[in-house]
Short mmCIF file of C-alpha atoms and ligand atoms in Angstrom, two decimals:
data_model
loop_
_atom_site.label_atom_id
_atom_site.label_comp_id
_atom_site.label_asym_id
_atom_site.label_seq_id
_atom_site.Cartn_x
_atom_site.Cartn_y
_atom_site.Cartn_z
CA MET A 62 40.35 97.37 124.42
CA LYS A 63 44.14 97.14 124.18
CA ASN A 64 46.15 95.24 126.75
CA ILE A 65 49.21 96.75 128.37
CA LEU A 66 51.42 94.55 130.51
CA CYS A 67 54.21 95.66 132.80
CA ILE A 68 56.71 93.05 134.02
CA GLY A 69 58.26 94.19 137.33
CA ALA A 70 56.15 95.77 140.08
CA GLY A 71 58.97 97.72 141.73
CA TYR A 72 59.38 101.46 142.16
CA VAL A 73 59.45 102.09 138.42
CA GLY A 74 56.64 99.81 137.22
CA GLY A 75 54.56 100.35 140.35
CA SER A 76 54.52 104.12 140.12
CA THR A 77 54.23 104.62 136.35
CA MET A 78 51.60 102.08 135.34
CA PRO A 79 48.79 103.23 137.66
CA ILE A 80 49.16 106.70 136.12
CA ILE A 81 48.94 105.30 132.60
CA ALA A 82 45.83 103.36 133.69
CA SER A 83 44.26 106.49 135.17
CA HIS A 84 44.72 108.51 131.97
CA CYS A 85 43.89 105.73 129.52
CA PRO A 86 40.59 104.12 130.55
CA GLU A 87 40.39 102.35 127.19
CA TYR A 88 43.53 100.34 127.98
CA ARG A 89 43.63 97.42 130.37
CA VAL A 90 46.85 97.61 132.40
CA VAL A 91 48.22 94.55 134.21
CA ILE A 92 51.35 94.60 136.36
CA VAL A 93 53.02 91.26 137.03
CA ASP A 94 55.95 90.28 139.21
CA ILE A 95 57.65 87.07 140.30
CA ASN A 96 57.51 88.29 143.88
CA GLU A 97 54.19 87.08 145.35
CA VAL A 98 54.54 89.10 148.52
CA ARG A 99 54.98 92.27 146.53
CA ILE A 100 51.95 91.58 144.35
CA ALA A 101 49.84 90.81 147.43
CA ALA A 102 50.92 94.15 148.89
CA TRP A 103 49.91 95.98 145.69
CA GLN A 104 46.49 94.33 146.01
CA SER A 105 46.12 95.42 149.65
CA ASP A 106 45.62 98.76 151.42
CA GLN A 107 49.30 98.88 152.39
CA LEU A 108 51.18 99.44 149.12
CA PRO A 109 54.78 98.16 149.06
CA ILE A 110 56.23 101.56 148.20
CA TYR A 111 55.59 104.89 149.82
CA GLU A 112 55.05 107.52 147.17
CA PRO A 113 52.95 110.63 147.87
CA GLY A 114 49.66 110.58 145.91
CA LEU A 115 50.06 107.03 144.60
CA ASP A 116 47.60 105.38 147.01
CA GLU A 117 44.74 107.43 145.68
CA ILE A 118 45.48 106.68 142.03
CA VAL A 119 45.81 102.96 142.73
CA ARG A 120 42.55 103.01 144.67
CA GLN A 121 40.72 104.72 141.78
CA THR A 122 41.97 102.39 139.05
CA ARG A 123 42.54 99.01 140.73
CA GLY A 124 39.93 96.47 139.70
CA LYS A 125 38.68 98.78 136.89
CA ASN A 126 41.50 98.85 134.33
CA LEU A 127 44.50 98.22 136.60
CA PHE A 128 45.31 94.71 137.83
CA PHE A 129 48.19 93.08 139.73
CA SER A 130 49.08 89.45 139.18
CA THR A 131 51.78 86.79 139.42
CA GLU A 132 50.48 84.91 136.36
CA ILE A 133 53.18 86.24 134.09
CA ASN A 134 52.84 83.73 131.25
CA ARG A 135 49.10 84.11 130.80
CA HIS A 136 49.30 87.91 130.74
CA ILE A 137 52.18 87.89 128.27
CA ALA A 138 50.00 85.94 125.87
CA GLU A 139 47.20 88.50 126.15
CA ALA A 140 49.33 91.67 125.91
CA ASP A 141 49.68 94.03 122.94
CA ILE A 142 52.34 96.23 124.55
CA ILE A 143 54.76 94.92 127.20
CA PHE A 144 56.75 97.28 129.39
CA VAL A 145 59.73 95.65 131.07
CA SER A 146 60.83 97.22 134.33
CA VAL A 147 62.65 94.38 136.03
CA ASN A 148 65.76 95.37 137.92
CA THR A 149 69.13 95.72 136.24
CA PRO A 150 71.53 95.90 139.18
CA THR A 151 75.27 96.37 138.94
CA LYS A 152 76.86 93.07 137.99
CA MET A 153 78.76 91.64 140.95
CA PHE A 154 80.57 88.80 139.18
CA GLY A 155 82.65 87.98 136.11
CA GLN A 156 83.38 90.42 133.33
CA GLY A 157 82.54 94.00 134.26
CA ALA A 158 81.95 93.10 137.94
CA GLY A 159 81.17 96.18 140.02
CA ARG A 160 80.39 98.33 136.97
CA ALA A 161 78.46 96.67 134.16
CA ALA A 162 74.72 96.10 134.37
CA ASP A 163 73.57 92.62 135.26
CA LEU A 164 71.19 91.79 132.44
CA GLN A 165 70.22 88.29 133.49
CA TYR A 166 66.68 89.25 134.58
CA TRP A 167 66.18 91.24 131.42
CA GLU A 168 67.28 88.42 129.16
CA LYS A 169 65.26 85.86 131.11
CA THR A 170 62.22 88.11 130.73
CA ALA A 171 62.80 88.47 126.98
CA ARG A 172 62.89 84.68 126.60
CA GLN A 173 59.77 84.34 128.70
CA ILE A 174 57.99 86.84 126.44
CA LEU A 175 59.02 84.85 123.41
CA GLU A 176 57.92 81.50 124.83
CA ASN A 177 54.47 82.72 125.78
CA SER A 178 53.63 84.89 122.79
CA THR A 179 51.13 83.84 120.16
CA SER A 180 50.87 87.27 118.50
CA SER A 181 53.28 90.06 117.49
CA LYS A 182 53.96 92.65 120.19
CA ILE A 183 55.67 95.87 121.12
CA VAL A 184 58.25 95.42 123.89
CA VAL A 185 59.23 98.58 125.75
CA GLU A 186 62.46 98.89 127.75
CA LYS A 187 61.59 100.82 130.86
CA SER A 188 64.53 99.61 132.93
CA THR A 189 67.76 101.56 132.49
CA LEU A 190 69.96 99.55 130.20
CA PRO A 191 73.35 99.82 128.54
CA VAL A 192 73.35 101.29 125.06
CA ARG A 193 72.54 98.74 122.37
CA THR A 194 70.73 96.34 124.72
CA ALA A 195 67.70 96.71 122.49
CA GLU A 196 69.68 95.13 119.69
CA ALA A 197 70.30 91.98 121.75
CA MET A 198 66.64 91.96 122.75
CA GLU A 199 65.51 92.24 119.15
CA ARG A 200 67.73 89.31 118.23
CA ILE A 201 66.39 87.10 120.98
CA LEU A 202 62.77 88.03 120.36
CA ASN A 203 62.87 87.87 116.58
CA SER A 204 64.80 84.58 116.46
CA ASN A 205 61.51 82.73 116.75
CA GLY A 206 60.20 80.19 114.35
CA LYS A 207 56.64 81.29 115.06
CA GLY A 208 56.45 84.01 112.41
CA LEU A 209 55.91 86.66 115.10
CA HIS A 210 57.39 90.13 114.94
CA PHE A 211 58.54 92.13 117.96
CA ASP A 212 59.27 95.84 117.90
CA VAL A 213 61.58 96.90 120.71
CA LEU A 214 61.26 100.48 121.97
CA SER A 215 63.24 102.35 124.58
CA ASN A 216 61.19 104.55 126.90
CA PRO A 217 63.39 105.43 129.87
CA GLU A 218 61.84 106.66 133.07
CA PHE A 219 62.96 110.05 134.38
CA LEU A 220 60.77 110.26 137.47
CA ALA A 221 62.37 110.85 140.84
CA GLU A 222 61.24 108.99 143.94
CA GLY A 223 59.15 111.00 146.36
CA THR A 224 57.78 113.10 143.47
CA ALA A 225 57.06 110.21 141.09
CA VAL A 226 53.35 110.96 140.72
CA ARG A 227 53.91 114.64 140.05
CA ASP A 228 56.79 113.91 137.63
CA MET A 229 54.73 111.39 135.73
CA GLN A 230 51.60 113.59 135.61
CA ASN A 231 53.57 116.54 134.31
CA PRO A 232 56.85 115.34 132.82
CA ASP A 233 59.54 117.68 131.39
CA ARG A 234 59.72 115.22 128.54
CA VAL A 235 58.78 111.71 127.55
CA LEU A 236 61.47 110.00 125.51
CA ILE A 237 60.67 107.21 123.07
CA GLY A 238 63.38 105.58 120.98
CA GLY A 239 62.71 103.12 118.20
CA ARG A 240 63.85 101.75 114.88
CA GLU A 241 63.60 103.95 111.83
CA THR A 242 61.72 101.27 109.88
CA GLU A 243 58.06 101.37 108.97
CA SER A 244 57.16 98.91 111.68
CA GLY A 245 59.44 100.75 114.17
CA ARG A 246 57.74 104.06 113.40
CA LYS A 247 54.31 102.49 113.87
CA ALA A 248 55.37 101.07 117.23
CA ILE A 249 56.65 104.49 118.33
CA GLU A 250 53.31 106.01 117.31
CA SER A 251 51.40 103.47 119.43
CA LEU A 252 53.36 104.53 122.49
CA VAL A 253 53.12 108.24 121.66
CA GLU A 254 49.34 107.80 121.53
CA ILE A 255 49.30 106.51 125.10
CA TYR A 256 51.34 109.38 126.56
CA ALA A 257 49.52 111.96 124.43
CA GLN A 258 46.40 111.25 126.52
CA TRP A 259 47.85 113.66 129.08
CA VAL A 260 51.29 114.92 127.92
CA PRO A 261 51.47 117.76 125.36
CA ARG A 262 52.81 116.41 122.06
CA GLU A 263 55.77 118.82 122.00
CA ARG A 264 57.06 117.22 125.18
CA ILE A 265 57.12 113.76 123.64
CA LEU A 266 60.52 113.30 122.01
CA THR A 267 61.12 110.50 119.57
CA THR A 268 64.67 109.42 118.73
CA ASN A 269 66.58 106.43 117.50
CA LEU A 270 66.94 103.55 119.95
CA TRP A 271 70.54 104.23 120.92
CA SER A 272 70.02 107.93 121.64
CA SER A 273 67.14 107.06 123.92
CA GLU A 274 69.08 104.42 125.85
CA LEU A 275 72.11 106.67 126.20
CA SER A 276 70.12 109.79 127.18
CA LYS A 277 68.89 108.11 130.34
CA LEU A 278 72.41 107.30 131.51
CA VAL A 279 73.64 110.77 130.57
CA ALA A 280 70.77 112.59 132.32
CA ASN A 281 71.52 110.75 135.57
CA ALA A 282 75.28 111.25 135.16
CA PHE A 283 74.80 115.02 134.67
CA LEU A 284 72.52 115.31 137.72
CA ALA A 285 74.94 113.36 139.91
CA GLN A 286 77.86 115.36 138.53
CA ARG A 287 76.28 118.59 139.78
CA ILE A 288 75.98 117.15 143.29
CA SER A 289 79.56 115.88 143.28
CA SER A 290 80.72 119.28 142.00
CA ILE A 291 78.99 121.20 144.79
CA ASN A 292 80.10 118.63 147.36
CA ALA A 293 83.72 119.01 146.21
CA ILE A 294 83.40 122.75 146.76
CA SER A 295 81.79 122.16 150.18
CA ALA A 296 85.08 120.61 151.35
CA LEU A 297 86.92 123.73 150.18
CA CYS A 298 84.36 125.98 151.91
CA GLU A 299 85.02 124.22 155.21
CA LYS A 300 88.70 125.15 154.88
CA THR A 301 88.17 128.75 153.80
CA GLU A 302 85.15 130.02 155.78
CA ALA A 303 83.17 130.43 152.58
CA ASP A 304 79.55 129.28 152.96
CA ILE A 305 78.39 126.64 150.46
CA SER A 306 74.77 127.86 150.47
CA GLU A 307 75.90 131.36 149.54
CA VAL A 308 78.27 130.03 146.89
CA ALA A 309 75.55 127.74 145.42
CA ALA A 310 73.03 130.61 145.37
CA ALA A 311 75.50 132.96 143.69
CA VAL A 312 76.64 130.40 141.12
CA GLY A 313 73.13 129.09 140.44
CA ARG A 314 71.83 132.58 139.60
CA ASP A 315 73.63 132.30 136.29
CA GLU A 316 70.84 131.01 134.10
CA ARG A 317 73.31 128.97 132.11
CA ILE A 318 74.11 127.04 135.28
CA GLY A 319 70.69 127.06 136.97
CA ARG A 320 69.83 126.67 140.62
CA TYR A 321 68.67 123.06 140.83
CA PHE A 322 70.71 120.14 142.15
CA LEU A 323 73.25 122.35 143.88
CA ARG A 324 72.39 121.33 147.45
CA ALA A 325 75.55 120.18 149.17
CA SER A 326 74.92 117.05 151.19
CA VAL A 327 76.45 114.03 152.86
CA GLY A 328 76.27 112.44 149.40
CA PHE A 329 73.80 111.28 146.80
CA GLY A 330 72.10 107.91 147.07
CA GLY A 331 69.31 106.06 145.33
CA SER A 332 69.12 103.10 143.04
CA CYS A 333 70.11 104.97 139.89
CA PHE A 334 72.93 107.49 140.09
CA LYS A 335 75.82 105.27 141.09
CA LYS A 336 74.64 102.31 139.06
CA ASP A 337 74.05 104.33 135.92
CA ILE A 338 77.38 106.17 136.10
CA LEU A 339 79.29 102.94 136.62
CA ASN A 340 77.41 101.56 133.67
CA LEU A 341 78.45 104.59 131.59
CA VAL A 342 82.05 104.10 132.73
CA TYR A 343 81.96 100.48 131.67
CA LEU A 344 80.53 101.38 128.29
CA CYS A 345 83.26 103.95 127.69
CA GLU A 346 85.91 101.39 128.56
CA HIS A 347 84.26 98.83 126.35
CA TYR A 348 84.36 101.23 123.41
CA GLY A 349 88.04 102.10 124.02
CA LEU A 350 87.53 105.50 125.64
CA PRO A 351 89.47 105.26 128.93
CA GLU A 352 89.81 109.06 129.36
CA VAL A 353 86.06 109.50 129.12
CA ALA A 354 85.56 106.60 131.56
CA ARG A 355 87.92 108.14 134.16
CA TYR A 356 86.16 111.51 133.84
CA TRP A 357 82.76 110.09 134.83
CA GLU A 358 84.15 107.66 137.38
CA GLN A 359 85.35 110.64 139.39
CA VAL A 360 81.71 111.64 140.06
CA VAL A 361 81.21 108.41 142.03
CA LYS A 362 84.59 108.68 143.77
CA MET A 363 83.81 112.21 144.92
CA ASN A 364 80.53 110.94 146.38
CA GLU A 365 82.32 108.20 148.30
CA TYR A 366 84.80 110.78 149.54
CA GLN A 367 81.98 113.00 150.78
CA GLU A 368 80.38 110.17 152.77
CA ALA A 369 83.72 109.13 154.26
CA ARG A 370 84.64 112.75 155.00
CA PHE A 371 81.39 113.23 156.93
CA ALA A 372 82.10 110.27 159.22
CA ALA A 373 85.77 111.20 159.64
CA ASN A 374 84.81 114.77 160.51
CA MET A 375 82.51 113.47 163.24
CA VAL A 376 85.23 111.38 164.80
CA SER A 377 87.77 114.19 164.80
CA SER A 378 85.25 116.71 166.17
CA MET A 379 84.18 114.35 168.97
CA PHE A 380 87.66 114.22 170.51
CA ASN A 381 88.92 111.58 168.07
CA THR A 382 86.72 108.77 169.32
CA VAL A 383 83.12 107.69 169.03
CA ALA A 384 83.71 104.20 170.46
CA GLY A 385 80.92 103.27 172.87
CA LYS A 386 79.13 106.58 172.25
CA ARG A 387 75.45 106.56 171.38
CA ILE A 388 74.91 108.33 168.05
CA ALA A 389 71.40 109.06 166.76
CA LEU A 390 71.05 108.93 162.99
CA PHE A 391 68.06 111.02 161.86
CA GLY A 392 67.05 109.57 158.51
CA ALA A 393 67.70 106.27 156.74
CA ALA A 394 66.01 106.94 153.37
CA PHE A 395 68.27 108.16 150.55
CA LYS A 396 66.10 111.27 150.30
CA ALA A 397 62.94 112.60 151.93
CA HIS A 398 59.43 111.36 151.01
CA THR A 399 60.44 107.81 150.20
CA ASN A 400 60.96 104.59 152.15
CA ASP A 401 63.75 103.59 149.76
CA THR A 402 67.19 103.04 151.32
CA ARG A 403 69.08 101.78 148.28
CA GLU A 404 72.61 103.30 148.26
CA SER A 405 71.50 105.65 151.01
CA PRO A 406 74.36 107.74 152.42
CA ALA A 407 72.77 107.15 155.84
CA LEU A 408 73.73 103.48 155.58
CA GLU A 409 77.30 104.35 154.57
CA VAL A 410 77.67 106.71 157.51
CA CYS A 411 76.17 104.03 159.75
CA ARG A 412 78.70 101.45 158.53
CA ALA A 413 81.62 103.86 159.00
CA LEU A 414 80.54 104.68 162.55
CA LEU A 415 80.07 101.01 163.40
CA GLU A 416 83.69 100.48 162.27
CA GLU A 417 84.57 103.08 164.89
CA GLN A 418 82.56 101.04 167.42
CA ALA A 419 79.86 103.63 168.01
CA ASP A 420 76.43 102.58 169.36
CA ILE A 421 73.99 103.46 166.62
CA VAL A 422 70.31 104.23 166.94
CA MET A 423 68.55 104.95 163.68
CA THR A 424 65.25 106.75 163.22
CA ASP A 425 63.16 107.46 160.12
CA PRO A 426 59.44 108.02 159.56
CA TYR A 427 59.08 105.45 156.74
CA ALA A 428 62.34 103.67 155.92
CA LEU A 429 63.33 101.75 159.06
CA GLU A 430 62.07 98.43 157.74
CA ASN A 431 64.19 98.68 154.59
CA ALA A 432 67.22 99.96 156.54
CA CYS A 433 66.96 96.97 158.83
CA LEU A 434 66.98 94.59 155.83
CA ASP A 435 69.97 96.38 154.26
CA LEU A 436 71.98 96.30 157.47
CA LYS A 437 71.02 92.76 158.43
CA GLU A 438 74.68 91.68 158.65
CA MET A 439 75.06 94.10 161.57
CA ALA A 440 71.51 93.83 162.91
CA THR A 441 72.54 93.36 166.52
CA ARG A 442 74.63 96.52 166.55
CA VAL A 443 71.96 98.99 165.42
CA THR A 444 68.79 99.96 167.28
CA TYR A 445 65.80 101.05 165.18
CA GLU A 446 63.58 103.63 166.82
CA PRO A 447 60.68 105.38 165.08
CA ASP A 448 60.48 108.19 167.67
CA PRO A 449 63.29 110.74 167.16
CA TYR A 450 63.00 111.96 170.76
CA VAL A 451 63.63 108.46 172.08
CA ALA A 452 66.46 108.00 169.57
CA ALA A 453 68.22 111.17 170.73
CA LYS A 454 67.89 110.43 174.45
CA ASP A 455 71.31 109.84 176.03
CA ALA A 456 73.04 110.30 172.67
CA HIS A 457 76.31 112.20 172.27
CA ALA A 458 75.48 113.30 168.74
CA ILE A 459 72.70 113.57 166.18
CA ASP A 460 73.41 113.17 162.46
CA ILE A 461 70.87 114.60 160.05
CA LEU A 462 71.13 112.24 157.09
CA THR A 463 67.77 112.60 155.31
CA GLU A 464 66.10 115.95 154.73
CA TRP A 465 62.71 114.97 156.23
CA PRO A 466 60.82 118.24 156.86
CA GLN A 467 59.52 116.85 160.16
CA TYR A 468 63.05 117.12 161.57
CA THR A 469 62.86 120.91 161.33
CA GLU A 470 59.81 120.93 163.61
CA LEU A 471 61.18 118.98 166.56
CA ASP A 472 61.63 120.54 170.00
CA TYR A 473 65.42 120.77 170.05
CA GLU A 474 65.49 122.27 173.55
CA LYS A 475 63.84 119.13 174.85
CA ILE A 476 66.21 117.00 172.77
CA TYR A 477 69.24 118.94 174.04
CA ARG A 478 68.19 118.39 177.66
CA SER A 479 67.98 114.63 177.11
CA MET A 480 71.44 114.26 175.52
CA VAL A 481 74.95 113.72 176.90
CA LYS A 482 76.98 116.97 177.00
CA PRO A 483 78.73 118.35 175.06
CA ALA A 484 75.95 117.62 172.55
CA PHE A 485 76.74 117.57 168.83
CA ILE A 486 74.64 117.93 165.69
CA PHE A 487 76.17 117.05 162.34
CA ASP A 488 73.78 118.33 159.72
CA GLY A 489 74.51 116.32 156.59
CA ARG A 490 71.70 118.06 154.71
CA ASN A 491 72.06 121.66 155.96
CA LEU A 492 68.44 121.27 156.98
CA LEU A 493 68.19 122.87 160.42
CA ASP A 494 68.49 126.41 161.80
CA HIS A 495 72.11 126.20 162.93
CA LYS A 496 72.28 129.49 164.82
CA ARG A 497 69.24 128.51 166.87
CA LEU A 498 70.70 125.12 167.71
CA TYR A 499 73.96 126.77 168.74
CA ASP A 500 72.06 129.16 171.02
CA ILE A 501 70.34 126.17 172.66
CA GLY A 502 73.78 124.76 173.47
CA PHE A 503 74.57 122.33 170.64
CA ASN A 504 77.90 122.22 168.83
CA VAL A 505 76.76 122.34 165.23
CA TYR A 506 78.67 121.02 162.22
CA PRO A 507 77.01 121.75 158.87
CA ILE A 508 78.27 120.79 155.40
CA GLY A 509 80.41 123.41 153.68
CA LYS A 510 79.99 126.07 156.37
CA PRO A 511 82.06 127.01 159.40
CA PRO A 512 81.00 124.97 162.44
CA LEU A 513 79.18 126.71 165.30
CA SER A 514 81.06 125.11 168.13
CA ARG A 515 82.28 126.06 171.57
CA LEU A 516 84.94 123.37 171.42
CA VAL A 517 88.49 123.54 170.25
CA GLN A 518 88.85 121.91 166.84
CA HIS A 519 90.89 118.74 166.73
CA ASP A 520 92.48 118.17 163.36
CA SER A 521 92.41 114.59 162.18
C1 LIG B 777 65.07 99.27 139.04
C2 LIG B 777 66.12 100.35 138.91
O1 LIG B 777 65.98 101.22 139.98
C3 LIG B 777 65.96 101.12 137.65
O2 LIG B 777 67.06 101.94 137.42
C4 LIG B 777 65.88 100.20 136.53
O3 LIG B 777 65.64 101.02 135.42
C5 LIG B 777 64.82 99.17 136.74
O4 LIG B 777 65.06 98.48 137.93
P1 LIG B 777 62.91 99.56 140.39
O5 LIG B 777 61.52 99.47 139.90
O6 LIG B 777 63.25 100.61 141.37
O7 LIG B 777 63.82 99.85 139.15
O8 LIG B 777 63.45 98.12 140.85
P2 LIG B 777 62.81 97.13 141.89
O9 LIG B 777 62.04 97.89 142.92
O10 LIG B 777 63.92 96.22 142.30
O11 LIG B 777 61.73 96.33 141.02
C6 LIG B 777 62.00 95.37 140.08
C7 LIG B 777 60.91 94.30 140.18
O12 LIG B 777 61.07 93.36 139.13
C8 LIG B 777 60.94 93.50 141.50
O13 LIG B 777 59.70 93.60 142.15
C9 LIG B 777 61.25 92.08 141.05
O14 LIG B 777 60.61 91.09 141.84
C10 LIG B 777 60.73 92.08 139.63
N1 LIG B 777 61.33 91.03 138.78
C11 LIG B 777 62.68 90.89 138.72
C12 LIG B 777 60.50 90.20 138.04
O15 LIG B 777 59.29 90.30 138.09
N2 LIG B 777 61.08 89.26 137.23
C13 LIG B 777 62.43 89.06 137.17
O16 LIG B 777 62.91 88.19 136.46
C14 LIG B 777 63.26 89.92 137.95
C1 LIG B 778 67.04 110.24 140.02
C2 LIG B 778 66.73 111.24 138.90
O1 LIG B 778 66.48 112.53 139.47
C3 LIG B 778 65.56 110.74 138.08
O2 LIG B 778 65.33 111.63 136.99
C4 LIG B 778 65.85 109.34 137.56
O3 LIG B 778 64.75 108.82 136.85
C5 LIG B 778 66.18 108.42 138.72
O4 LIG B 778 67.26 108.95 139.50
P1 LIG B 778 66.03 109.75 142.42
O5 LIG B 778 67.20 108.85 142.59
O6 LIG B 778 64.69 109.25 142.77
O7 LIG B 778 65.94 110.24 140.91
O8 LIG B 778 66.29 111.05 143.33
P2 LIG B 778 66.95 112.49 143.15
O9 LIG B 778 65.98 113.50 143.58
O10 LIG B 778 67.59 112.68 141.84
O11 LIG B 778 68.08 112.45 144.29
C6 LIG B 778 69.18 111.57 144.24
C7 LIG B 778 70.09 111.81 145.41
O12 LIG B 778 70.78 113.04 145.31
C8 LIG B 778 69.39 111.82 146.78
O13 LIG B 778 70.17 111.13 147.72
C9 LIG B 778 69.32 113.30 147.11
O14 LIG B 778 69.24 113.55 148.48
C10 LIG B 778 70.64 113.78 146.51
N1 LIG B 778 70.66 115.23 146.17
C11 LIG B 778 69.80 115.72 145.25
C12 LIG B 778 71.62 116.06 146.77
O15 LIG B 778 72.42 115.62 147.59
N2 LIG B 778 71.65 117.39 146.41
C13 LIG B 778 70.81 117.93 145.48
O16 LIG B 778 70.92 119.13 145.20
C14 LIG B 778 69.84 117.07 144.90
#
């Protein structure tokens, strides 16, 4: 039996490894993490991440060929293949602060692998990393006096949160980058063999290391770019009475453009898009390509503009002040079907409204705990309320910030009756039936569509 180890039991490691274990019963899969609380949660009935379908897979494999542990050193020694999915956040200090990736956990992990290894191994980069990180890793790992050889592979993760299980069970592609040496090719083949247990061979792409590392950043940059593009047009729609949903549908019908990722919104969030684009920007600058850097940087700037525009639009529509007004934020997660709040536009809107001295009550079916941690510096100024009806009671406005399907099924007549009048809904996800809400009595402000409002517009 071969031993697979994954270092880092976060969203990436925690959702991919159980699926590998379920398809590869002849491999023993261990996931380790420095965070004891997290590992204890993975061993319990209450998993630390909410991901549809994951509970069942963990339940089926845990204790058979899937194990969670904090004994990192011992498991490194036993492993044949080590996946590394520790976090690589944006560096907040020194050179490249605010843009470059902070590789300290990655490097520390590489050194830990080296110290505890007594046999040669394959080390797989699962975390998103700047191009050519593998080279540094190879140098660290192969600078040992022990006569051991390490093959470093890049195998970026393309799964999206909320659909991680589905994406991993049936991926568009699996990408594996490695060295074009004999030992590199053998290492690639070992990893291909694992994925080939359930992924058709033609969907497993093998490339050189640098193409693989770069493809991950580029895929995320392209996806985010589509959202920033449609969001830029949503601002124009609001000025011209064009309707962004109609424009997106018409544009997306061109097969060359395609219909996915054209949903205008309050902005994109998540742990990857912003971080990866800033990383790409930093790389371009590093390699002396300032024009290319500025081009991609604009995708992030447009997203920040969209979040700020949403909050500013609220203030101007609500008679130029929200101070002291109760505002109910529906949704804290950065997208539906996850409890993840990293870079969530809901938190940005919350911060902007707190600046305006609004009273905020936040509701979300799964993400309130994380939101509370993220907003801890303003904990006393936000109320967290799991019941959306209670959250909306006595509020002046509701903001739809996460596209949870349950928000489409609420009794908005009841909600309307409980709110202060005039009652506002700002639909940052174009999720609800706006005409119906207007007929109930709400003043409705979608994204990229004319508002349905009985009130005179106040220009900011
Ligand atoms: C994150 C990013 O989202 C992704 O883009 C990147 O590719 C990898 O890091 P994610 O799994 O979502 O992926 O991160 P996170 O949930 O923060 O998990 C990382 C885990 O690594 C944490 O549980 C942390 O405790 C663990 N870790 C970190 C270690 O075990 N050792 C370390 O030295 C540092
Ligand atoms: C993304 C990539 O999709 C995935 O391939 C990669 O591995 C990690 O980063 P994720 O961040 O989990 O996945 O979510 P995604 O579905 O891409 O959504 C990102 C953000 O964009 C969310 O805030 C979402 O609400 C927003 N979004 C998405 C829009 O605003 N409009 C759209 O049309 C699509």
